[in-house]
Amino acid sequence: MWREKTVYIEVENRLEEKTALHVHGLSKPNVQDGMPEIEPTPFIHPGKSHLYQFVAWQSGSFFYHSSNPLQESNGLMGVLIVLPRQEIKIPNRDYVLLIQQWEIDQPALSSLESEVFKPKNLNRNPNFFTINGKSFPDTTPLDVRYGEKVRVRFINNANMSHTMHIHGHDFKIIEEDAFKRKGKYLDTINLPSGKRFDVDLVASNPGIWPVNGTKPFHKTNNGVSPGGMITRLRYI
Amino acid sequence: MWREKTVYIEVENRLEEKTALHVHGLSKPNVQDGMPEIEPTPFIHPGKSHLYQFVAWQSGSFFYHSSNPLQESNGLMGVLIVLPRQEIKIPNRDYVLLIQQWEIDQPALSSLESEVFKPKNLNRNPNFFTINGKSFPDTTPLDVRYGEKVRVRFINNANMSHTMHIHGHDFKIIEEDAFKRKGKYLDTINLPSGKRFDVDLVASNPGIWPVNGTKPFHKTNNGVSPGGMITRLRYI
Amino acid sequence: MWREKTVYIEVENRLEEKTALHVHGLSKPNVQDGMPEIEPTPFIHPGKSHLYQFVAWQSGSFFYHSSNPLQESNGLMGVLIVLPRQEIKIPNRDYVLLIQQWEIDQPALSSLESEVFKPKNLNRNPNFFTINGKSFPDTTPLDVRYGEKVRVRFINNANMSHTMHIHGHDFKIIEEDAFKRKGKYLDTINLPSGKRFDVDLVASNPGIWPVNGTKPFHKTNNGVSPGGMITRLRYI
């Protein structure tokens, strides 16, 4: 959506328990912040819905999640990107990488794709790591053409910090928590829980390049390598 | 205390084992640094006391702890704030949030307030998370009035990084490890072990706002939600 | 080695399984990046060797490791330091501290030096912590003379973040991931997985000073204190 517009989010609760929605970042009125355990904003009961509304006064990368940590850690979350109304320099590609972790009770020793597994609540000892909901080799590549300017928005709302490395390319931090930064170069970025970092790179080194978490265990699916928090930057 | 004054800390050991006190940060003479496992500073034996003294040449947020990691992780620690002698801009409120984690062997599934539990040494797999010694809902709110400038000093000496989010307000990093910073805006701050970050915010958005760790498990008391690392910013 | 020179690394595989070598940082051609699970670079089979070559266009601190996370977490890694061709200000001392973590299945309750232990793959729940392969008290001190300028290069490729504190001295961040930084002062530095931070300090406070991880458990050898991630800055 565009900056300075009003965000409307209608949440329809199809669960069998109450919920509420918190948008992380973007200061808003107390009744719209969505944490009814503390704030004057309603719980949404099963079968009911609620409309949140507030102004997106700031552009950048945000996310939302249930105010209930158990629901949140089971995946009740998503991404909200606010674009500036007139962007001077629009990148050619704009990718979002939502980083999550999961703890599967009776883990399969390979990919999870063909069966349904129920993650343990709260994921304290995660054994599966996903980018946009998938583990390697099922992750979606970031396709680019030579010479393009590429934005990658890293978002982490897991219990752990995760650390991402883009092979073959250095990149610049453009925004942190949707606040502008001066473009510090890095080759590896730490993503603490709840933080968002937007980085820019120039597609100047053709090939198929890993984009991966650096922690050895996170490059596996429950110990089976390669897997987990790996995707690819792929020149097309 | 005030900068450029001498700090005197008399430690009286009422334990049944030896101890020593290390003040983290504030460079001082080797005999006053308080880590006798390595340095020429004495152990304090049971029933004995020792006087540490050094100049507080730097203002900012510091903490002290036992040089013994087992005593340290059982809570033998505290906070030392050094104020500048003439502060140009004094904030209206100045809060310290000391972040700790605990591992309780036979955990209660609710608040720990009415019984005494002995934490496991070293807290490797923490299930309780405190702000100034209390978990939500027993944490003390940060009371503010509309328009005030508020300083919050985050201090972490736990085994883990913790990540804090102030709802409804952005804030600026003013000092890191008691060194001045240029006031970078954030909405979520990562607190690695042993680090101190002082942040400033303006009380411009009335209400009752959560101040919480973003990691889902840290918002519970051993899995019971809400709990743990949550307090409130409360307009009075 | 020197910047702008070509790096030649011949890897001879004496393992009973295939391997490959990834140099972390230093953008290079896709066939030289060494992650054959994704890139067009060969696996090195048992008894075979392979020559990697690329230009070190950037000076600073780097490391290399096996592309196989299990081999990597069992210690198949090392350090690559690239020096500028003409350094304007050469420090008097230049130390590298490679930080690692290990999980030993049947842990000894004291130092590991006299026996051989096999670490568990992937070190998810580490109980031993090393600096350049050794735990305290067996770590090698950083020897300095009064007045010297000392560079310390911190490198972490473990599953966890580690946090290092140099007692009695503040230090400046000079480079992060081999990119120049403006010299921000700190007394405690967080080292996320896969990151490198070069810091400078002036040897101005004589004595024997701990250099240690701040996490209480990391200052032990499987819970026995003192131990683990501790070395000394020692005036000679």
XYZ file of C-alpha atoms in Angstrom:
708
model
C 0.000 0.000 0.000
C 0.955 3.707 -0.199
C 2.226 5.976 2.520
C -0.182 8.521 4.016
C -3.147 6.371 3.116
C -5.369 4.784 5.748
C -4.810 1.081 6.350
C -7.993 -0.951 6.804
C -7.557 -4.530 8.018
C -10.688 -6.573 8.597
C -9.927 -9.642 10.685
C -12.463 -12.457 10.602
C -11.861 -15.015 13.337
C -12.428 -18.560 12.117
C -10.528 -20.091 15.025
C -12.176 -21.734 18.012
C -10.497 -19.287 20.361
C -10.299 -15.513 20.626
C -7.615 -13.535 18.844
C -6.453 -9.987 18.070
C -4.081 -8.472 15.541
C -1.014 -6.337 16.296
C 0.745 -4.493 13.483
C 4.382 -4.195 14.556
C 5.739 -0.661 14.089
C 3.697 2.240 12.611
C 2.598 4.118 15.751
C -1.181 4.302 15.867
C -3.999 5.122 18.284
C -4.112 2.944 21.391
C -7.449 1.350 20.377
C -5.959 0.211 17.025
C -2.713 -1.328 18.289
C -4.347 -4.684 18.850
C -3.012 -6.060 22.125
C -6.175 -6.336 24.259
C -4.309 -8.027 27.111
C -3.084 -4.495 27.910
C -4.672 -1.974 25.558
C -8.256 -0.689 25.076
C -8.747 -2.702 21.893
C -11.193 -5.614 21.651
C -10.583 -9.332 21.511
C -12.123 -10.857 18.412
C -14.174 -13.862 19.505
C -14.755 -16.981 17.395
C -17.044 -16.241 14.476
C -16.692 -12.485 14.921
C -14.719 -9.917 12.970
C -13.083 -6.567 13.652
C -11.908 -3.700 11.480
C -8.584 -2.065 12.374
C -7.751 1.292 10.813
C -4.858 3.711 11.084
C -2.737 5.956 8.883
C 0.466 4.545 7.344
C 2.470 7.703 8.043
C 5.751 5.901 7.325
C 6.907 3.816 4.335
C 8.921 0.630 4.808
C 8.686 -2.974 5.938
C 6.327 -4.046 8.714
C 4.634 -7.202 9.856
C 1.549 -8.165 11.815
C 0.801 -11.086 14.095
C -1.709 -12.376 16.592
C -1.386 -10.794 20.039
C -1.442 -14.351 21.419
C 2.155 -15.709 21.448
C 0.984 -19.302 20.895
C -1.012 -18.333 17.815
C 1.854 -16.098 16.672
C 4.427 -18.874 16.970
C 2.127 -21.255 15.075
C 2.253 -18.892 12.114
C -0.585 -16.423 12.552
C 1.400 -13.588 11.057
C 2.058 -11.772 7.812
C 3.847 -8.892 6.133
C 2.793 -5.292 5.496
C 4.865 -3.256 3.018
C 4.188 0.491 2.752
C 5.560 2.158 -0.383
C 6.434 5.862 -0.627
C 4.016 7.806 -2.806
C 6.750 9.038 -5.094
C 9.839 6.984 -4.891
C 12.834 8.734 -6.479
C 14.794 5.539 -7.078
C 12.616 2.501 -7.528
C 14.604 -0.743 -7.457
C 14.080 -3.144 -10.363
C 13.247 -6.007 -8.008
C 11.751 -5.936 -4.544
C 11.762 -9.185 -2.548
C 10.468 -9.917 0.944
C 12.080 -12.739 2.954
C 10.022 -13.631 6.023
C 12.165 -15.759 8.313
C 10.504 -18.252 10.655
C 11.445 -21.243 12.790
C 9.441 -24.317 13.760
C 9.712 -27.203 16.184
C 8.148 -30.404 14.865
C 7.416 -33.006 17.514
C 8.123 -36.159 15.529
C 10.334 -34.750 12.894
C 10.796 -36.231 9.483
C 14.425 -36.488 8.518
C 13.817 -34.929 5.123
C 11.615 -32.300 3.565
C 8.227 -31.653 5.135
C 6.461 -30.835 1.899
C 4.217 -33.841 1.379
C 2.672 -34.232 4.832
C 1.089 -32.043 7.436
C 2.961 -31.655 10.708
C 1.804 -29.727 13.725
C 4.529 -27.498 15.152
C 5.037 -27.397 18.884
C 3.867 -24.227 20.430
C 6.450 -21.481 20.864
C 9.293 -23.193 18.965
C 11.902 -22.990 21.710
C 14.150 -25.651 20.159
C 13.494 -25.232 16.456
C 14.525 -27.937 14.001
C 12.999 -26.466 10.826
C 13.716 -23.037 9.381
C 11.725 -21.399 6.610
C 11.930 -18.468 4.207
C 8.438 -17.394 3.156
C 7.077 -20.636 4.577
C 9.389 -23.050 2.781
C 12.683 -24.783 3.515
C 15.385 -25.491 0.970
C 15.169 -27.074 -1.610
C 11.551 -25.863 -1.867
C 12.270 -22.162 -1.352
C 11.510 -19.741 -4.194
C 14.582 -18.215 -5.903
C 15.124 -14.461 -6.156
C 15.313 -13.968 -9.915
C 17.325 -11.024 -11.242
C 18.841 -9.780 -14.488
C 22.391 -8.498 -14.856
C 22.629 -4.799 -13.943
C 19.414 -4.600 -11.956
C 19.103 -2.960 -8.567
C 17.543 -5.397 -6.132
C 15.902 -4.697 -2.787
C 15.625 -7.506 -0.244
C 13.457 -6.974 2.827
C 14.449 -9.288 5.670
C 11.830 -9.745 8.413
C 12.205 -11.975 11.478
C 9.568 -12.698 14.086
C 10.961 -15.955 15.449
C 12.295 -16.702 18.955
C 15.896 -16.600 17.739
C 18.186 -14.258 15.910
C 18.962 -15.503 12.419
C 21.940 -14.437 10.302
C 21.728 -14.217 6.510
C 24.559 -14.222 3.979
C 24.184 -13.382 0.276
C 26.940 -15.091 -1.695
C 28.874 -13.266 -4.391
C 27.431 -9.829 -3.591
C 27.828 -7.151 -0.971
C 24.761 -5.186 -0.015
C 23.821 -1.945 1.704
C 21.428 -1.435 4.616
C 18.815 1.041 3.351
C 16.244 0.874 6.163
C 16.026 -0.592 9.667
C 12.571 -0.817 11.268
C 11.376 1.331 8.311
C 13.750 4.187 9.249
C 16.243 5.314 6.598
C 19.892 4.331 7.040
C 22.976 5.663 5.292
C 23.821 2.602 3.228
C 26.447 0.793 5.304
C 27.925 -2.160 3.363
C 27.759 -5.717 4.713
C 28.054 -9.274 3.450
C 26.212 -10.891 6.380
C 23.250 -9.477 8.280
C 22.005 -10.379 11.732
C 18.219 -10.410 12.073
C 17.125 -10.233 15.692
C 13.543 -11.164 16.521
C 11.035 -8.465 15.618
C 13.464 -6.488 13.426
C 13.234 -5.591 9.755
C 16.194 -4.689 7.548
C 15.845 -3.604 3.928
C 19.022 -3.994 1.906
C 19.942 -3.089 -1.666
C 22.383 -4.792 -3.987
C 23.403 -4.469 -7.628
C 23.146 -7.616 -9.741
C 26.710 -7.488 -11.024
C 28.007 -11.044 -10.644
C 26.105 -13.547 -12.822
C 25.376 -17.065 -11.629
C 23.234 -18.984 -9.169
C 24.112 -17.830 -5.667
C 23.093 -19.126 -2.249
C 21.297 -16.779 0.122
C 21.507 -18.592 3.425
C 21.550 -18.434 7.185
C 25.134 -18.865 8.400
C 24.376 -20.993 11.464
C 25.304 -24.553 10.463
C 22.181 -26.135 11.982
C 19.924 -23.663 10.181
C 21.237 -24.921 6.823
C 19.604 -28.297 7.467
C 16.128 -29.808 7.717
C 16.320 -31.283 11.207
C 19.989 -32.084 10.665
C 19.728 -33.218 7.044
C 21.875 -31.055 4.787
C 21.338 -29.017 2.643
C 18.061 -27.570 3.810
C 16.437 -24.955 5.952
C 17.219 -21.306 5.602
C 18.628 -21.318 2.085
C 17.292 -19.745 -1.060
C 19.015 -18.649 -4.280
C 19.781 -15.403 -6.077
C 19.395 -16.537 -9.682
C 20.360 -14.595 -12.815
C 17.796 -15.194 -15.563
C 26.055 9.023 41.306
C 27.897 11.877 39.532
C 30.597 11.672 36.919
C 34.177 12.406 37.975
C 33.430 11.400 41.545
C 35.042 8.388 43.161
C 32.854 5.293 43.436
C 33.172 3.438 46.752
C 31.493 0.017 46.915
C 31.848 -1.947 50.114
C 30.949 -5.599 49.578
C 30.124 -7.638 52.667
C 30.016 -11.360 51.937
C 27.175 -13.099 53.782
C 27.327 -16.166 51.535
C 28.919 -19.442 52.550
C 31.321 -19.250 49.621
C 33.825 -16.707 48.351
C 32.829 -13.977 45.940
C 34.119 -10.834 44.177
C 32.462 -7.929 42.402
C 33.047 -6.841 38.804
C 31.669 -3.503 37.588
C 31.062 -3.924 33.843
C 32.456 -1.000 31.820
C 34.180 2.052 33.395
C 37.870 1.209 32.917
C 39.613 1.160 36.291
C 42.885 0.003 37.869
C 43.552 -3.705 37.557
C 43.238 -4.266 41.348
C 39.731 -2.733 41.356
C 38.248 -4.639 38.390
C 37.142 -7.490 40.592
C 37.843 -10.712 38.702
C 40.356 -12.468 40.992
C 40.382 -15.598 38.852
C 42.629 -13.560 36.546
C 43.362 -10.156 38.063
C 45.340 -8.999 41.138
C 42.188 -8.277 43.137
C 41.172 -10.281 46.217
C 38.452 -12.861 46.683
C 36.088 -11.861 49.482
C 35.736 -14.833 51.820
C 32.569 -15.661 53.822
C 32.085 -13.162 56.640
C 34.654 -10.744 55.183
C 34.209 -7.496 53.307
C 36.136 -5.496 50.719
C 36.071 -1.889 49.566
C 36.332 -1.236 45.820
C 37.111 2.283 44.663
C 37.632 3.925 41.285
C 36.753 7.133 39.458
C 33.559 7.270 37.395
C 35.198 9.102 34.499
C 32.229 8.396 32.199
C 28.479 8.989 32.638
C 25.932 6.409 31.497
C 24.453 3.008 32.317
C 26.557 0.274 33.882
C 25.974 -2.862 35.893
C 27.901 -4.979 38.350
C 27.838 -8.695 39.091
C 29.674 -11.412 40.941
C 32.784 -12.625 39.140
C 31.453 -16.164 39.693
C 29.124 -17.067 36.768
C 26.960 -19.323 38.969
C 26.365 -16.547 41.501
C 25.891 -14.072 38.649
C 23.255 -16.205 36.952
C 21.437 -16.686 40.268
C 20.951 -12.931 40.452
C 23.986 -11.518 42.251
C 24.004 -8.381 40.158
C 22.763 -4.812 40.089
C 22.789 -1.531 38.226
C 25.108 1.491 38.453
C 23.948 4.728 36.786
C 26.440 7.600 36.507
C 24.892 11.010 35.787
C 26.749 13.868 34.079
C 27.557 16.715 36.455
C 25.724 19.248 34.366
C 23.250 17.711 32.030
C 22.115 20.155 29.353
C 18.879 18.313 28.590
C 17.539 16.364 31.509
C 14.709 14.010 30.515
C 11.508 14.263 32.541
C 11.550 10.558 33.334
C 14.488 8.193 33.582
C 13.708 4.465 33.812
C 16.046 1.493 34.085
C 14.900 -1.893 32.743
C 17.180 -4.706 33.881
C 16.435 -7.793 31.769
C 17.056 -11.242 33.215
C 16.151 -14.856 32.478
C 15.644 -17.806 34.800
C 15.281 -21.559 34.565
C 12.996 -22.989 37.254
C 13.292 -26.718 37.803
C 9.687 -27.551 38.699
C 7.983 -24.649 37.137
C 4.650 -23.283 38.169
C 2.396 -22.649 35.236
C 1.516 -19.158 36.406
C 3.149 -16.295 38.234
C 5.936 -17.113 40.656
C 5.066 -14.412 43.142
C 3.651 -16.377 46.081
C 6.282 -19.091 46.448
C 10.012 -19.350 46.509
C 11.616 -21.242 43.644
C 15.288 -21.933 43.227
C 16.512 -21.210 39.718
C 18.805 -23.691 38.056
C 22.336 -22.480 37.789
C 23.312 -20.725 34.582
C 19.817 -20.587 33.034
C 20.671 -22.256 29.742
C 17.054 -23.056 28.870
C 15.156 -20.215 30.509
C 11.415 -20.447 31.053
C 10.894 -17.234 33.058
C 11.853 -13.741 31.938
C 11.903 -10.703 34.191
C 12.118 -6.927 33.984
C 13.556 -5.523 37.211
C 12.958 -8.877 38.886
C 9.301 -9.329 37.969
C 7.337 -11.009 35.205
C 4.097 -9.706 33.724
C 1.512 -9.075 35.122
C 3.575 -8.095 38.192
C 5.986 -5.770 36.390
C 5.990 -2.076 37.344
C 4.593 0.294 34.681
C 6.602 3.208 33.268
C 4.378 6.173 34.145
C 4.567 9.263 31.947
C 2.613 12.445 31.254
C 1.759 13.723 27.792
C 4.598 15.761 26.313
C 7.342 14.468 28.556
C 10.741 13.319 27.355
C 11.413 9.819 28.651
C 14.719 7.984 28.913
C 14.696 4.194 29.118
C 17.926 2.408 29.999
C 17.905 -1.211 28.814
C 20.467 -3.507 30.459
C 20.894 -7.215 29.733
C 23.207 -9.611 31.529
C 21.457 -12.868 30.676
C 22.724 -15.783 28.567
C 20.515 -14.783 25.631
C 19.888 -11.769 23.497
C 16.499 -10.244 24.211
C 14.568 -7.940 21.878
C 12.333 -5.159 23.216
C 9.513 -3.344 21.422
C 7.793 -0.186 22.708
C 4.288 0.009 21.271
C 2.881 3.244 19.864
C 6.199 5.131 20.021
C 9.452 5.269 18.129
C 12.578 5.956 20.096
C 16.160 7.084 19.567
C 19.363 5.379 20.699
C 21.180 7.968 22.822
C 23.964 5.851 24.326
C 25.412 2.374 23.808
C 27.735 1.001 26.515
C 27.660 4.567 27.965
C 29.127 6.052 24.751
C 27.081 8.751 22.999
C 25.251 7.839 19.813
C 23.691 10.123 17.200
C 20.059 9.324 17.888
C 19.176 6.654 15.312
C 15.432 5.894 15.358
C 14.102 2.389 16.015
C 10.887 0.686 17.087
C 12.522 -2.553 18.276
C 15.872 -2.916 20.003
C 18.059 -5.979 20.304
C 19.818 -6.338 23.660
C 22.744 -8.733 23.478
C 24.162 -10.077 26.720
C 26.305 -7.569 28.581
C 25.145 -4.564 26.517
C 23.416 -1.382 27.649
C 21.342 0.867 25.405
C 19.820 4.144 26.571
C 16.942 5.331 24.412
C 14.824 8.494 24.456
C 11.224 8.913 23.414
C 8.631 11.679 23.533
C 5.353 10.846 25.273
C 3.119 11.918 22.388
C 0.562 9.122 22.031
C -1.678 8.763 25.111
C -2.834 5.371 26.335
C -1.557 2.243 28.022
C 1.101 0.678 25.827
C 2.908 -2.642 26.012
C 6.695 -2.629 26.290
C 7.609 -6.211 25.537
C 10.146 -8.702 24.278
C 9.203 -9.726 20.739
C 10.153 -13.393 21.020
C 6.854 -15.274 21.430
C 8.105 -17.541 24.221
C 9.438 -14.572 26.191
C 5.910 -13.140 26.383
C 4.843 -16.076 28.563
C 5.466 -17.436 32.051
C 6.711 -20.899 31.161
C 4.341 -21.000 28.209
C 1.345 -19.321 29.889
C 0.394 -16.134 28.070
C 0.518 -13.210 28.689
C 3.546 -13.073 30.928
C 7.286 -12.690 31.040
C 9.061 -9.802 29.485
C 6.178 -7.349 29.308
C 5.674 -4.064 31.107
C 3.556 -1.015 30.253
C 4.156 2.595 29.254
C 1.230 4.244 31.030
C 0.029 7.840 30.612
C -1.117 9.240 33.966
C 48.071 -12.169 2.189
C 47.960 -8.838 0.290
C 45.020 -7.106 -1.293
C 44.719 -7.203 -5.093
C 46.704 -10.411 -5.252
C 45.180 -13.671 -6.441
C 44.290 -16.165 -3.709
C 45.147 -19.773 -4.536
C 43.768 -22.409 -2.163
C 44.453 -26.032 -2.965
C 42.147 -28.317 -1.012
C 43.202 -31.950 -0.698
C 40.388 -34.136 0.602
C 41.653 -36.751 3.055
C 38.154 -37.414 4.447
C 36.089 -40.441 3.548
C 33.305 -38.232 2.221
C 33.082 -35.446 -0.335
C 33.657 -31.831 0.623
C 33.982 -28.312 -0.816
C 35.355 -25.032 0.485
C 33.459 -21.746 0.776
C 35.367 -18.532 1.536
C 32.892 -16.278 3.374
C 32.874 -12.730 1.980
C 35.123 -11.561 -0.909
C 32.774 -11.727 -3.903
C 34.212 -14.033 -6.533
C 33.170 -15.862 -9.711
C 30.330 -18.338 -9.245
C 32.577 -21.343 -9.992
C 34.986 -20.338 -7.202
C 32.472 -19.716 -4.407
C 32.524 -23.330 -3.329
C 28.974 -24.345 -2.550
C 28.324 -27.132 -5.083
C 24.917 -27.921 -3.620
C 23.785 -24.795 -5.480
C 26.637 -23.354 -7.517
C 28.555 -24.586 -10.608
C 31.604 -25.517 -8.540
C 32.762 -29.118 -8.062
C 32.542 -31.370 -5.033
C 35.969 -32.650 -4.025
C 35.745 -36.415 -3.643
C 37.826 -38.491 -1.204
C 41.452 -38.642 -2.290
C 40.992 -35.802 -4.810
C 42.049 -32.170 -4.667
C 40.828 -28.890 -6.136
C 42.412 -25.486 -6.649
C 40.269 -22.427 -5.899
C 41.445 -19.062 -7.177
C 40.060 -15.541 -7.031
C 41.277 -11.969 -6.499
C 41.313 -10.545 -2.977
C 39.928 -7.175 -4.047
C 39.191 -6.193 -0.426
C 41.398 -6.183 2.696
C 40.065 -7.326 6.058
C 39.033 -10.397 8.054
C 37.435 -13.394 6.367
C 36.992 -17.069 7.094
C 36.454 -20.238 5.119
C 34.603 -23.438 5.921
C 33.325 -26.634 4.393
C 30.088 -26.182 2.427
C 28.736 -29.158 4.412
C 27.212 -27.872 7.686
C 28.098 -31.070 9.572
C 31.752 -30.832 8.570
C 31.684 -27.082 9.254
C 30.281 -27.522 12.760
C 32.879 -30.205 13.499
C 35.585 -27.628 12.896
C 36.429 -27.776 9.183
C 37.059 -24.059 9.002
C 39.807 -21.472 9.199
C 40.663 -17.799 8.915
C 41.795 -15.701 5.922
C 43.252 -12.243 6.649
C 43.871 -9.903 3.705
C 46.204 -6.988 4.439
C 46.159 -3.689 2.529
C 49.182 -3.255 0.304
C 50.230 -0.050 1.967
C 48.736 0.373 5.364
C 49.012 3.966 6.602
C 48.647 3.086 10.271
C 49.844 -0.384 11.085
C 48.865 -1.477 14.599
C 51.654 -2.769 16.827
C 49.781 -6.001 17.514
C 47.236 -7.812 15.377
C 45.324 -10.674 17.005
C 42.649 -12.959 15.570
C 40.090 -14.502 17.929
C 38.109 -17.255 16.243
C 35.079 -18.059 18.391
C 33.552 -21.545 18.284
C 31.128 -23.678 20.287
C 30.984 -27.431 20.801
C 28.574 -29.974 22.206
C 30.353 -32.932 23.827
C 28.208 -35.984 24.373
C 29.709 -37.287 27.598
C 31.237 -34.161 28.900
C 34.145 -34.028 31.262
C 33.579 -31.636 34.117
C 36.947 -29.976 33.641
C 39.298 -29.098 30.820
C 39.218 -31.262 27.704
C 42.923 -30.991 26.993
C 44.223 -34.470 27.829
C 41.657 -36.630 26.041
C 39.979 -36.746 22.692
C 36.239 -36.101 22.609
C 34.027 -36.229 19.568
C 31.671 -33.247 19.358
C 28.056 -33.828 18.445
C 27.205 -32.664 15.005
C 25.829 -29.163 14.643
C 26.338 -28.083 18.303
C 22.759 -27.002 18.995
C 23.171 -27.092 22.780
C 26.835 -26.220 23.241
C 28.580 -26.864 26.546
C 32.147 -25.929 25.548
C 33.259 -22.627 24.102
C 36.640 -21.967 22.525
C 38.824 -19.081 21.403
C 41.234 -20.247 18.704
C 40.423 -23.837 19.612
C 41.034 -23.631 23.359
C 38.966 -22.999 26.462
C 40.173 -21.120 29.528
C 42.550 -21.705 31.286
C 44.309 -23.060 28.175
C 43.640 -20.059 25.927
C 46.625 -18.050 24.652
C 46.965 -14.534 26.135
C 47.077 -11.408 23.986
C 50.450 -9.934 24.955
C 50.912 -6.173 24.656
C 53.280 -3.437 25.830
C 52.196 -0.169 27.352
C 51.374 2.423 24.684
C 50.885 0.003 21.816
C 47.979 0.091 19.404
C 46.324 -3.319 19.301
C 43.968 -4.732 16.684
C 41.693 -7.618 17.646
C 39.792 -9.423 14.895
C 36.730 -11.224 16.242
C 35.309 -13.940 13.992
C 32.284 -16.114 14.808
C 30.982 -19.024 12.776
C 29.070 -20.837 15.506
C 25.310 -21.464 15.784
C 24.930 -18.770 18.457
C 25.721 -15.140 18.892
C 28.550 -14.614 21.365
C 29.289 -11.393 23.241
C 32.848 -10.370 24.125
C 33.986 -7.898 26.787
C 37.538 -6.553 27.119
C 38.167 -5.517 30.719
C 39.874 -2.257 31.582
C 39.833 -0.899 28.007
C 37.347 0.594 25.596
C 37.793 -0.181 21.947
C 36.708 1.109 18.548
C 35.044 -0.816 15.722
C 37.333 -0.353 12.709
C 35.829 -2.837 10.259
C 32.681 -4.964 10.022
C 32.633 -7.766 7.420
C 35.874 -6.175 6.097
C 34.124 -2.853 5.374
C 35.549 0.270 7.058
C 33.621 1.747 9.985
C 33.988 5.141 11.625
C 35.458 4.007 14.937
C 32.417 3.815 17.248
C 33.503 3.126 20.843
C 32.247 0.088 22.780
C 33.180 -1.964 25.823
C 31.214 -5.079 24.818
C 30.723 -6.436 21.307
C 28.077 -8.794 20.026
C 29.311 -11.323 17.461
C 26.465 -12.833 15.489
C 27.150 -16.015 13.538
C 29.074 -15.406 10.335
C 30.136 -11.857 11.239
C 33.617 -10.378 11.628
C 34.431 -7.267 13.625
C 37.915 -5.750 13.775
C 38.430 -3.477 16.771
C 41.344 -1.283 17.855
C 42.408 -0.353 21.369
C 45.316 1.483 22.958
C 47.260 -0.406 25.623
C 46.983 2.295 28.282
C 46.001 0.446 31.473
C 48.699 -2.008 32.628
C 47.808 -5.325 34.206
C 46.383 -8.718 33.345
C 42.858 -8.266 32.018
C 40.118 -10.746 31.181
C 38.767 -10.804 27.635
C 35.608 -12.859 27.981
C 32.175 -13.730 26.722
C 29.590 -12.063 28.980
C 27.044 -14.890 28.983
C 27.465 -16.621 32.357
C 27.325 -20.149 30.933
C 29.956 -19.318 28.323
C 32.440 -18.493 31.106
C 32.428 -22.170 32.155
C 33.588 -25.538 30.853
C 30.290 -27.410 30.905
C 29.267 -25.511 34.025
C 32.642 -25.539 35.766
C 33.877 -22.010 36.382
C 36.089 -20.310 35.314
C 36.417 -21.657 31.808
C 35.212 -21.351 28.272
C 35.296 -18.132 26.373
C 37.930 -16.316 28.405
C 41.401 -15.199 27.435
C 43.662 -12.457 28.824
C 45.070 -9.153 27.647
C 48.485 -9.259 29.328
C 51.003 -6.420 29.600
C 54.544 -7.747 29.222
